[in-house]
C-alpha positions as MATLAB code, in Angstrom:
seq = 'XXXXXXXXXXXXXXXXXXXXXXXXXXXXXXXXXXXXXXXXXXXXXXXXXXXXXXXXXXXXXXXXXXXXXXXXXXXXXXXXXXXXXXXXXXXXXXXXXXXXXXXXXXXXXXXXXXXXXXXXXXXXXXXXXXXXXXXXXXXXXXXXXXXXXXXXXXXXXXXXXXXXXXXXXXXXXXXXXXXXXXXXXXXXXXXXXXXXXXXXXXXXXXXXXXXXXXXXXXXXXXXXXXXXXXXXXXXXXXXXXXXXXXXXXXXXXXXXXXXXXXXXXXXXXXXXXXXXXXXXXXXXXXXXXXXXXXXXXXXXXXXXXXXXXXXXXXXXXXXXXXXXXXXXXXXXXXXXXXXXXXXXXXXXXXXXXXXXXXXXXXX';
ca = [
     112.085   56.699  200.464;
     114.909   59.174  201.112;
     117.378   56.446  200.184;
     115.562   55.863  196.840;
     115.591   59.587  196.054;
     119.293   59.700  196.858;
     120.016   56.802  194.488;
     117.962   58.388  191.697;
     119.737   61.719  192.134;
     123.082   59.981  191.919;
     122.100   58.195  188.700;
     120.829   61.411  187.088;
     124.082   63.153  187.940;
     126.100   60.311  186.460;
     124.092   60.383  183.220;
     125.111   63.987  182.728;
     128.727   63.524  183.732;
     131.532   64.166  181.219;
     132.883   60.647  181.771;
     129.700   58.924  180.629;
     129.347   61.325  177.714;
     132.936   60.594  176.718;
     132.316   56.837  176.903;
     129.592   57.067  174.255;
     130.752   55.839  170.814;
     129.432   57.364  167.599;
     129.558   54.987  164.630;
     130.180   56.458  161.203;
     130.466   54.650  157.879;
     132.591   55.518  154.860;
     132.527   53.951  151.387;
     135.447   54.933  149.145;
     137.825   53.425  146.612;
     140.598   51.597  148.449;
     141.395   49.468  145.394;
     141.285   49.990  141.648;
     142.458   52.893  139.482;
     141.057   55.574  141.841;
     142.362   54.035  145.069;
     144.790   56.853  145.910;
     141.848   59.246  146.359;
     139.957   57.001  148.774;
     143.059   56.036  150.706;
     144.000   59.682  151.230;
     140.491   60.660  152.368;
     140.525   57.773  154.857;
     143.989   58.676  156.147;
     143.001   62.292  156.751;
     139.777   61.478  158.580;
     141.379   58.780  160.725;
     144.280   61.096  161.548;
     142.006   63.629  163.221;
     139.563   61.149  164.767;
     142.439   59.258  166.424;
     143.831   62.534  167.730;
     140.430   63.614  169.094;
     139.635   60.182  170.590;
     142.909   60.189  172.531;
     142.714   63.675  174.010;
     143.298   63.328  177.793;
     140.576   65.844  178.687;
     138.092   64.643  176.071;
     134.487   65.569  176.839;
     132.972   64.499  173.514;
     132.034   60.934  172.501;
     134.566   58.741  170.779;
     134.111   58.241  167.034;
     134.368   54.865  165.338;
     134.843   55.130  161.559;
     134.270   51.969  159.535;
     135.747   52.339  156.040;
     134.701   49.965  153.240;
     136.122   49.610  149.736;
     133.783   50.195  146.779;
     136.439   50.556  144.070;
     134.578   53.674  142.866;
     131.797   51.433  141.524;
     128.174   52.415  142.353;
     126.902   48.833  142.722;
     129.487   48.126  145.408;
     128.608   51.388  147.165;
     125.012   50.186  147.433;
     126.146   46.908  149.021;
     128.450   48.742  151.415;
     125.742   51.197  152.432;
     123.272   48.430  153.259;
     125.928   46.654  155.320;
     126.857   49.809  157.221;
     123.203   50.463  158.054;
     122.023   46.917  158.793;
     125.097   45.367  160.373;
     127.233   48.198  161.710;
     124.288   50.443  162.733;
     126.006   53.661  161.638;
     124.393   56.983  162.508;
     125.657   58.660  159.311;
     127.735   58.172  156.190;
     130.880   60.259  156.320;
     133.246   61.311  153.535;
     131.878   59.033  150.819;
     133.696   59.416  147.518;
     132.190   60.206  144.145;
     129.175   61.501  142.230;
     127.945   58.256  140.573;
     128.366   56.401  143.871;
     126.374   59.042  145.772;
     123.696   59.000  143.092;
     123.319   55.223  143.423;
     122.451   55.280  147.146;
     119.893   58.090  147.173;
     116.917   55.771  147.608;
     118.573   54.044  150.583;
     119.452   57.346  152.239;
     115.906   58.606  151.721;
     114.310   55.455  153.142;
     116.460   55.487  156.291;
     116.808   59.277  156.526;
     120.500   58.639  156.987;
     122.687   61.758  156.920;
     125.311   61.996  154.183;
     128.088   64.128  155.677;
     130.948   65.817  153.786;
     130.749   63.724  150.583;
     133.771   64.052  148.293;
     131.836   65.506  145.364;
     130.611   68.891  144.205;
     127.517   67.533  142.453;
     124.465   69.787  142.211;
     121.943   67.150  143.325;
     123.512   67.092  146.814;
     123.387   70.832  147.345;
     119.705   71.710  147.835;
     116.274   70.157  148.455;
     117.592   66.655  149.092;
     115.050   64.142  150.465;
     117.621   63.047  153.079;
     119.945   65.059  155.375;
     123.165   66.294  153.738;
     126.020   68.484  154.898;
     128.795   69.588  152.581;
     131.100   72.569  152.710;
     133.229   72.105  149.599;
     132.838   74.360  146.582;
     130.445   73.096  143.904;
     131.577   71.719  140.561;
     130.098   74.842  138.973;
     132.422   76.904  141.181;
     135.379   74.801  140.017;
     134.316   75.008  136.365;
     134.049   78.791  136.634;
     137.567   78.973  138.107;
     139.003   76.845  135.315;
     137.246   78.813  132.588;
     138.472   82.025  134.224;
     142.001   80.636  134.014;
     141.725   79.268  130.464;
     139.744   82.058  128.821;
     140.227   85.244  130.847;
     143.878   84.711  131.818;
     145.301   82.434  129.095;
     143.164   83.589  126.170;
     142.033   80.137  125.004;
     138.915   79.865  122.843;
     139.290   76.414  121.254;
     138.638   74.297  124.352;
     137.891   70.565  124.427;
     136.097   68.683  127.177;
     137.439   65.240  128.138;
     134.711   63.628  130.204;
     134.240   60.499  132.290;
     131.040   58.937  130.927;
     128.795   58.898  134.010;
     126.964   61.235  136.423;
     130.258   62.843  137.424;
     131.042   63.726  133.829;
     127.509   64.883  133.031;
     127.410   67.172  136.077;
     130.659   68.847  135.143;
     129.876   68.997  131.432;
     126.785   71.033  132.316;
     128.865   73.278  134.587;
     131.563   73.877  131.970;
     129.023   74.626  129.259;
     127.359   77.143  131.570;
     130.684   78.830  132.372;
     131.704   78.947  128.701;
     128.310   80.212  127.550;
     128.661   83.170  129.931;
     131.686   84.174  127.810;
     130.037   83.543  124.462;
     131.863   80.250  123.949;
     131.095   76.538  123.741;
     133.315   73.451  123.747;
     134.945   72.859  120.382;
     134.685   69.108  120.927;
     133.547   66.761  123.710;
     135.166   63.336  124.102;
     134.272   60.643  126.637;
     135.837   57.598  128.284;
     134.552   54.897  130.666;
     134.885   55.222  134.442;
     137.684   53.077  135.916;
     139.075   52.590  132.425;
     142.408   53.668  130.945;
     141.065   53.435  127.379;
     141.424   57.056  126.302;
     142.726   56.448  122.755;
     139.460   57.255  120.939;
     138.993   60.397  122.987;
     142.596   61.424  122.280;
     142.213   60.980  118.528;
     138.980   62.989  118.485;
     140.469   65.866  120.459;
     143.731   65.963  118.488;
     141.795   66.068  115.182;
     139.961   69.210  116.279;
     143.104   71.295  116.838;
     142.140   72.623  120.263;
     144.466   74.730  122.393;
     143.182   73.597  125.813;
     141.548   70.538  127.368;
     139.344   70.683  130.457;
     139.440   67.171  131.916;
     136.867   65.454  134.109;
     138.046   62.153  135.551;
     140.457   60.495  137.957;
     144.234   60.671  137.926;
     145.049   57.409  136.112;
     143.275   57.925  132.755;
     144.043   61.653  132.806;
     147.772   61.092  133.309;
     147.776   58.717  130.325;
     145.839   61.216  128.231;
     148.224   64.086  129.027;
     151.378   62.053  128.362;
     150.034   60.684  125.075;
     148.819   64.105  123.943;
     152.213   65.651  124.728;
     153.963   62.797  122.900;
     151.851   63.618  119.841;
     152.925   67.232  119.951;
     150.116   68.950  121.858;
     151.302   72.383  123.006;
     148.227   73.608  124.869;
     146.936   73.756  128.423;
     145.207   71.157  130.595;
     142.927   71.621  133.606;
     141.234   69.215  136.029;
     138.942   69.368  139.052;
     139.734   68.640  142.699;
     138.298   65.104  142.508;
     141.128   64.187  140.128;
     143.684   64.249  143.000;
     146.435   66.618  141.946;
     149.030   64.803  144.087;
     148.395   61.431  142.434;
     148.140   62.957  138.953;
     151.351   64.976  139.243;
     153.217   61.906  140.501;
     152.207   59.818  137.467;
     153.026   62.331  134.732;
     156.167   61.685  132.682;
     155.872   64.732  130.416;
     156.260   68.425  131.209;
     152.842   69.979  130.607;
     150.932   73.165  131.386;
     148.427   71.853  133.924;
     146.210   73.493  136.541;
     143.987   71.631  139.010;
     141.243   73.470  140.874;
     141.210   72.682  144.592;
     138.674   73.185  147.392;
     141.236   73.486  150.211;
     144.250   75.767  150.522;
     147.773   74.381  150.318;
     148.114   72.486  153.637;
     151.847   73.126  153.746;
     151.330   76.900  153.694;
     147.982   77.708  155.340;
     148.214   79.752  158.531;
     145.852   78.513  161.248;
     146.182   76.449  164.415;
     144.403   73.523  162.754;
     146.865   73.665  159.834;
     149.759   73.501  162.282;
     148.173   70.518  164.023;
     147.715   68.799  160.660;
     151.362   69.299  159.724;
     152.502   68.061  163.130;
     150.383   64.889  162.988;
     151.340   64.213  159.365;
     155.008   64.432  160.334;
     154.571   62.091  163.318;
     152.742   59.529  161.162;
     155.277   59.918  158.332;
     152.491   60.577  155.818;
     152.764   62.557  152.597;
     150.797   65.792  152.461;
     148.019   66.160  149.896;
     144.802   68.173  149.432;
     142.738   64.986  149.847;
     144.346   64.025  153.168;
     143.841   67.597  154.354;
     140.201   67.550  153.250;
     139.554   64.312  155.147;
     141.275   65.823  158.192;
     139.146   68.990  158.040;
     135.992   66.910  157.605;
     136.737   65.067  160.848;
     137.659   68.276  162.677;
     134.345   69.879  161.692;
     132.466   66.783  162.848;
     134.128   66.763  166.277;
     133.534   70.500  166.731;
     129.888   70.001  165.768;
     129.348   67.715  168.757;
     129.455   70.821  170.971;
     126.208   71.934  169.298;
     124.375   68.634  169.889;
     122.650   67.621  173.134;
     123.543   64.237  174.628;
     123.001   61.587  173.582;
     123.957   62.714  170.078;
     121.333   61.896  167.446;
     121.710   61.653  163.696;
     119.130   64.405  163.229;
     121.375   66.916  164.988;
     124.546   66.351  162.970;
     124.016   68.223  159.661;
     122.729   71.381  161.351;
     125.468   71.264  163.986;
     128.172   70.975  161.314;
     126.635   73.959  159.546;
     126.927   75.912  162.799;
     130.661   75.131  162.909;
     131.044   76.420  159.357;
     129.242   79.630  160.319;
     130.823   80.273  163.724;
     134.201   78.569  164.105;
     136.904   81.206  163.451;
     139.622   78.658  162.642;
     137.528   76.850  160.045;
     136.414   80.135  158.523;
     140.011   81.341  158.301;
     141.131   78.152  156.553;
     138.309   78.410  154.009;
     138.890   82.118  153.440;
     135.465   83.124  154.749;
     134.922   86.672  156.003;
     132.166   88.258  158.112;
     130.161   88.849  154.940;
     131.365   85.929  152.814;
     130.065   82.392  153.354;
     130.867   80.902  149.958;
     133.859   78.523  149.997;
     136.775   79.560  147.806;
     138.337   77.641  144.948;
     142.131   77.352  144.991;
     144.652   76.199  142.401;
     147.518   73.732  142.103;
     149.962   73.898  139.191;
     152.134   71.111  137.830;
     155.748   72.215  138.136;
];
């Protein structure tokens, strides 16, 4: 009897030991564009997340579980996101989706997430429908698209004095969400868009939209889309003599857009992270060090993916073992509220919990 008690005590101790906790593997799934005209965005988000997860998994004194991130390509097409999500749930048995990319793609999988009560963590979108009263668990820290629209309208109207502003919009849920946000921001200043032009997602056919906008003699264009069609639009508009100002949201990928432009234009992109080459925090220094070792280019999207992973790993300290999917969103929220490094990076003070919007300018 004493021998049995001794064996049981030994087993209980082992179950709570750091080694066994560290040997646990948490499976996460990610569906992003790794191919197609928006591939640079998805590839950068993947690189950033993997950069931190690999660092955290290989820490010599690691006490948290390892993280396995399976990344699937959806080409920024909602139908493929649905297929990927079902595979990640049924075959890979993921405990959460992590860092998924896009508004229309997130919209397409809502029924699946609701049915499985699968957490959607740090999605790369500022869409309103993911920000409150969702029927499935969600955690996001990035500024909303309304926040970004307000920042762009502040720049265009309050600082630059523009009143004749066009909206160039991707024709899907992404575009509709931001069109609503821009109209709200403009209405607050007694304005409305002079013209609204649309183009298809994953399409470079912006000629009709360009003609419509140029006919209306606007002085600024607020653009909602990805880097490939927007770079074509800007270059063609400049070639036709447009002298005004362009803006775009963080989803566009400023790094990819700036790299594709062949014309010198007045362009501002709203961002949800500070400049990773300049931010002052220990996590920023770690990011720069790891980026240098891996010989990767720095971008806001890689930095965002990196921060997403860092928040996830820190959140594990707030979850009992074994870690359950139900714990993750609340634990990540605790990191956002309490972690001084994260709060410093996001510009949060003791009284301020609203993420800031930053800016990148095309030089």
